Coordinates of C-alpha atoms and ligand atoms in Angstrom, one line a residue:
X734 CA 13.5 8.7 -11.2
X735 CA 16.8 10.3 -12.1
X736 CA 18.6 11.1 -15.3
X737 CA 22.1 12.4 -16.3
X738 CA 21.8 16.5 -16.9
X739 CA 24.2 19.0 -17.3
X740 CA 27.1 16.9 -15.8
X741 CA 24.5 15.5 -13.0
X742 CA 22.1 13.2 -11.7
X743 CA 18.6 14.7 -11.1
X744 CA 16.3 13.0 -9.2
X745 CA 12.6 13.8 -10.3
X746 CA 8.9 12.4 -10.2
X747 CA 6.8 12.5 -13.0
X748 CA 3.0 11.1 -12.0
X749 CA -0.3 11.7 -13.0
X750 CA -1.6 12.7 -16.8
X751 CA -2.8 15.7 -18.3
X752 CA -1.4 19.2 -18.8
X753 CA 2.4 19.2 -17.0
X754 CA 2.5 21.3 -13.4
X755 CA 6.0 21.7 -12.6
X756 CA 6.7 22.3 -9.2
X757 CA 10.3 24.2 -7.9
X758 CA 11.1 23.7 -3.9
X759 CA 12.2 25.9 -1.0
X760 CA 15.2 26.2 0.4
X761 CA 16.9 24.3 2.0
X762 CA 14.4 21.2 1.0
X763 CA 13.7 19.2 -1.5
X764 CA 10.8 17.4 -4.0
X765 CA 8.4 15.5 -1.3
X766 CA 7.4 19.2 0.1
X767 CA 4.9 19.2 -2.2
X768 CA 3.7 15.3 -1.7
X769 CA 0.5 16.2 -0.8
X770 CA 0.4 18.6 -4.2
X771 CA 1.4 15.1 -5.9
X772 CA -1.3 12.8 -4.5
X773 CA -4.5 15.7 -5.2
X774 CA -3.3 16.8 -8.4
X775 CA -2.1 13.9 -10.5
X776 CA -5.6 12.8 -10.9
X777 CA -6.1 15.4 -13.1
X778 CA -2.4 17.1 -14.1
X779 CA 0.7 15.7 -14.8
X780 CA 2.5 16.6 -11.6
X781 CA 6.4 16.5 -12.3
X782 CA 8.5 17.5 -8.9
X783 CA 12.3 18.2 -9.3
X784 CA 15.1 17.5 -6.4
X785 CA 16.6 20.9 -7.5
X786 CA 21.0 20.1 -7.8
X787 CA 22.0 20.4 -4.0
X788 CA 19.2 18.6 -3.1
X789 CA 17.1 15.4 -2.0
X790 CA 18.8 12.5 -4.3
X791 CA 19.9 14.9 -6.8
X792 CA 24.0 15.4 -7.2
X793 CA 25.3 18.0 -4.7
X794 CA 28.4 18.9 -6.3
X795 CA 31.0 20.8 -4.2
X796 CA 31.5 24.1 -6.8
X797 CA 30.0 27.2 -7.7
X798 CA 25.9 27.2 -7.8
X799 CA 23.9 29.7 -9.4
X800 CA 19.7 30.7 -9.6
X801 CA 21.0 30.5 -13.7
X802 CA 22.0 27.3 -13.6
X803 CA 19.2 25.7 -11.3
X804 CA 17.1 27.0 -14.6
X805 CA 19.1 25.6 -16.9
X806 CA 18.6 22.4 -15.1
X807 CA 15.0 22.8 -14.9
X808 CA 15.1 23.1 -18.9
X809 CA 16.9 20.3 -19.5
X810 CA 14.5 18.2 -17.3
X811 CA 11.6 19.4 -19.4
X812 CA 13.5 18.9 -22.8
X813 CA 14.3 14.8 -21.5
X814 CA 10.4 14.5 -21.1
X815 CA 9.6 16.0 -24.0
X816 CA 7.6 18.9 -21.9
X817 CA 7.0 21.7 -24.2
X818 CA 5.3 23.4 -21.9
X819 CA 3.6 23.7 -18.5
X820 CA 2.2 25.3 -15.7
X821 CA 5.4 26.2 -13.0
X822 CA 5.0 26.5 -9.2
X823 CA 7.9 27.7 -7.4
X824 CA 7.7 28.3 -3.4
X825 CA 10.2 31.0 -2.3
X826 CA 13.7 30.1 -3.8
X827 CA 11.4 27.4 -6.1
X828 CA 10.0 31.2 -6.9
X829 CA 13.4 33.2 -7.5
X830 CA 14.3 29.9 -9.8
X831 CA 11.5 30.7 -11.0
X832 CA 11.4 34.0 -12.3
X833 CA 14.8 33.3 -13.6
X834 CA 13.1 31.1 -15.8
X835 CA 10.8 33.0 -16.9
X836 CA 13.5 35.5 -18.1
X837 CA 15.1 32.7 -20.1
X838 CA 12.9 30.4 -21.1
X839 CA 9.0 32.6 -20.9
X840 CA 8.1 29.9 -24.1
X841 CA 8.1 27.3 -22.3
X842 CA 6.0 28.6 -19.1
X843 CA 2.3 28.7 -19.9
X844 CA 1.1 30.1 -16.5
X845 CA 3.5 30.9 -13.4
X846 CA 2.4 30.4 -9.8
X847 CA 4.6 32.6 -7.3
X848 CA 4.1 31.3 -3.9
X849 CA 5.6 32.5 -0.9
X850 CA 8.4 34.4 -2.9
X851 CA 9.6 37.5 -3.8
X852 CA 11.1 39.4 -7.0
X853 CA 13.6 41.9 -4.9
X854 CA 17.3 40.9 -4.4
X855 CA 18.8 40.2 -1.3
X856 CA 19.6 43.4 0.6
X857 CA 23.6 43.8 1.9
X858 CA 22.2 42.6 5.6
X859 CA 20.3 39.8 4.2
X860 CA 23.7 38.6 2.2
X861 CA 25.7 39.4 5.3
X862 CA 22.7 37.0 7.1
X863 CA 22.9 34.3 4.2
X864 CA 27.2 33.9 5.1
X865 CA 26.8 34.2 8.1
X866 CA 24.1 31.2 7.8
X867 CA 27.2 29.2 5.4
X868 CA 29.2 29.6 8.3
X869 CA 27.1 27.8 10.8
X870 CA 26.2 25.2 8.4
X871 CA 30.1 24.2 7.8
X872 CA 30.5 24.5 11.4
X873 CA 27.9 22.9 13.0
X874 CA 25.9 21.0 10.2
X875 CA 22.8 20.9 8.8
X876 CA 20.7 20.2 12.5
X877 CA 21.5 23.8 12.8
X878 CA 20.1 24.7 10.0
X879 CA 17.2 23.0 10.6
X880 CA 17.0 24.6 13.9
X881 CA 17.2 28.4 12.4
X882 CA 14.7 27.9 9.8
X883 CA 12.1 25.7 11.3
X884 CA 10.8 29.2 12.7
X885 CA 11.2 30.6 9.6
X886 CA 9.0 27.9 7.8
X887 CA 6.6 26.9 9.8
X888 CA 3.7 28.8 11.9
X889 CA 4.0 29.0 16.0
X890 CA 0.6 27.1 16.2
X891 CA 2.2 24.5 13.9
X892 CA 6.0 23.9 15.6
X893 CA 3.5 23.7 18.8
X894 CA 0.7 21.1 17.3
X895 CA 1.8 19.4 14.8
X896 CA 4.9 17.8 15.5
X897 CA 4.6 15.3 12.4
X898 CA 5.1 18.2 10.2
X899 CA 8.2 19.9 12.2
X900 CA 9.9 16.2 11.6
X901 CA 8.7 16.4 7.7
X902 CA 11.0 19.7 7.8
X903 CA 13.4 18.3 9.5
X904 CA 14.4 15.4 7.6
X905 CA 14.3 17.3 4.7
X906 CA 16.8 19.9 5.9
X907 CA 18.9 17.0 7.6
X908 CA 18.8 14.9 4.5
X909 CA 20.4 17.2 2.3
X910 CA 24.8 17.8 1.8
X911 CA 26.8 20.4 2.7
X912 CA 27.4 21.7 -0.7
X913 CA 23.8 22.0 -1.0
X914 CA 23.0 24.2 2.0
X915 CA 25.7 26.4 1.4
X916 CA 25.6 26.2 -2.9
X917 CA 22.0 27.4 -2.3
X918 CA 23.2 30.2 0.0
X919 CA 25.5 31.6 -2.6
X920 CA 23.5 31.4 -5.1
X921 CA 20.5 33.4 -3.1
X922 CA 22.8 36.2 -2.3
X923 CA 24.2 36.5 -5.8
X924 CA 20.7 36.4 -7.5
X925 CA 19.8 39.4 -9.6
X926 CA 16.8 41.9 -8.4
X927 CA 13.8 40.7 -10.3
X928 CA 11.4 43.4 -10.1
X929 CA 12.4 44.8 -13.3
X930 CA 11.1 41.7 -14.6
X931 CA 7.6 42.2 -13.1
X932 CA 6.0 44.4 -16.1
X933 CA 7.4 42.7 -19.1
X934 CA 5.3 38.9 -17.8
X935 CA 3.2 38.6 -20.1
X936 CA 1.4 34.9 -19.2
X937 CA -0.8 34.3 -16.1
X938 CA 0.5 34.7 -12.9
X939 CA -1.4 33.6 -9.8
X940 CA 0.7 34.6 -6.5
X941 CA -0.1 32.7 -3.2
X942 CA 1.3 34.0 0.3
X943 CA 0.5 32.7 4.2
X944 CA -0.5 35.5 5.9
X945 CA 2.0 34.3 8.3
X946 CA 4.4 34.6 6.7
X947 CA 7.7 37.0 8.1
X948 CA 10.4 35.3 6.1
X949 CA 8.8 36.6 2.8
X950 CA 5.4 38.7 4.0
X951 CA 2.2 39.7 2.2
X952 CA 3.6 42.7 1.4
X953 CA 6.3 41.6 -0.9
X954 CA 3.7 39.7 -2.5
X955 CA 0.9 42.4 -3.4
X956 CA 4.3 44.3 -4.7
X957 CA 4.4 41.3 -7.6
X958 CA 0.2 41.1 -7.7
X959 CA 0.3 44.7 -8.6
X960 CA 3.3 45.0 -11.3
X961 CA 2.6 41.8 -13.0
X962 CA 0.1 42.9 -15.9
X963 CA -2.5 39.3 -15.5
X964 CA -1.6 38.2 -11.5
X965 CA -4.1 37.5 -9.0
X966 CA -3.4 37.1 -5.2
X967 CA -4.5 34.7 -2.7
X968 CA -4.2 34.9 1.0
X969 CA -4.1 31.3 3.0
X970 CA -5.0 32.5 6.3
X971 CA -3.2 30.2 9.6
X972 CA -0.2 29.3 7.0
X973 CA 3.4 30.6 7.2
X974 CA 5.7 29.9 4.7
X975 CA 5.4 26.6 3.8
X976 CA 1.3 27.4 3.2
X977 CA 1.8 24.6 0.7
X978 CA 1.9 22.1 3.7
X979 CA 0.1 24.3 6.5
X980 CA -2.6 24.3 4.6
X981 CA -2.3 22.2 1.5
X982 CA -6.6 21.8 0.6
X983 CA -6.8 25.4 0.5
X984 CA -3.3 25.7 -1.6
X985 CA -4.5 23.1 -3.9
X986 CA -7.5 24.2 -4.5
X987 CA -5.9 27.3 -5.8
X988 CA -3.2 25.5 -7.7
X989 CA -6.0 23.2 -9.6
X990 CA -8.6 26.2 -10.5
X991 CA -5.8 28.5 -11.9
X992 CA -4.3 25.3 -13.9
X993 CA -7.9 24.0 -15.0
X994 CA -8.5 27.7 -16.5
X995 CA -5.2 28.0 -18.5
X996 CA -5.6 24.4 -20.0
X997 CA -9.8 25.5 -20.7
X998 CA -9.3 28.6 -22.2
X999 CA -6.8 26.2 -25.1
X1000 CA -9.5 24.3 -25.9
X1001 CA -11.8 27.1 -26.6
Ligands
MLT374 C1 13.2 29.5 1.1 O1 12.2 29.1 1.8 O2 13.4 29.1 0.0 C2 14.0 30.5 1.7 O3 13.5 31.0 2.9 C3 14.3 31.6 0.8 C4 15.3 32.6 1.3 O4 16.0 32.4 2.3 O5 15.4 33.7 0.7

């Protein structure tokens, strides 16, 4: 599906009925990452995934993009499908998009889930790393940029055993423009440091991490688990960074208790 917002086309799916989960992807992907998300959870939830602007089918226009204006996007989705409110899960920049959000728009997020993310900025090497990464993209395209962050995303036992899942990656990496990639990239560097945020979130958090994960490790996630006033943490042991598709039973099972007991306790 698609619709006009903000001076673009977003492409979206909307499936499933019940209590909305929104889900916000990684960088530099797009909505079917979290396909098998969509086909466990829309028995029970409605599952709406976004192409974030950059991205997938969405518009990729070639100008300024910001972590601000990928919420403001997100809010205008939720506003077309008369959303009030929902539960949000954002994987590592789906996360930082995330807690922007949250700073803008906390009424409309009934439960956060933080997965694979984390609330610091980008140091001055890891903007130096995130130009550097612009550079190669306008040089030698987005195959490149597949190349870099397969590693980043993806477990060694996984880029070694399950080749289906490298080419998932791939395509989506491939698939996406230029202005994307490097939109995305300027938009990372330039995103605001978060962990002031941390204390004043005041709905249920539940933060997921692979315990594989280097690109954003454990440790940046217990740092959220133990500012955020109602967060729990959950390890997935043999994921990396996309634990989402490493290990997506274990992830959804997490997904679906945590959005089962927000939607309970209403009812009560
Ligand atoms: C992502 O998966 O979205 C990226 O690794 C985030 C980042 O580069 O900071």
């Amino acid at each position: 599906m698609h619709t006009a917002i903000n001076g673009i086309t977003l492409a979206y799916s909307d499936s499933g009925r019940g209590f909305p989960i929104v889900f916000l992807h990684a960088f530099p992907l797009n909505r079917t990452m979290w396909a098998q998300q969509e086909s466990a959870l829309s028995s029970q939830f409605r599952i709406i995934t976004i192409d974030l602007r950059g991205h997938g089918d969405s518009d990729a226009p070639l100008w300024h993009y910001t972590i601000e204006q990928a919420t403001d996007d997100v809010r205008a989705l939720l506003d077309h499908l008369a959303i009030r409110q929902a539960v949000f899960v954002g994987l590592s920049m789906g996360g930082y998009i995330l807690l922007a959000f949250y700073r803008k728009y906390s009424d409309r997020v009934k439960g956060m889930v933080l997965a694979d993310t984390r609330a610091q900025a980008d140091t001055v090497e890891g903007k130096a790393g995130r130009f550097q990464m612009a550079q190669i993209a306008y040089q030698q395209g987005s195959s490149a940029i597949a190349d870099i962050m397969i590693p980043k995303l993806l477990s060694p036992a996984t880029i070694q055993t399950r080749p289906e899942i490298v080419q998932q990656v791939r395509t989506m990496i491939e698939g996406n423009q230029m202005s994307g990639i490097v939109g995305d990239l300027m938009a990372m560097a330039e995103r605001p440091d978060s962990v002031p945020l941390l204390k004043q979130i005041a709905c249920p958090t539940q933060i997921i991490v692979g315990e594989l994960d280097h690109a954003t490790p454990p440790s940046d996630a217990k740092l959220m688990a133990d500012q955020i006033a109602d967060a729990r943490l959950a390890l997935i042991a043999n994921a990396a960074h996309l634990a989402n598709i490493e290990q997506p039973e274990t992830f959804n099972q997490i997904i679906a208790e945590f959005s089962r007991k927000l939607v309970s306790a209403d009812r009560l």
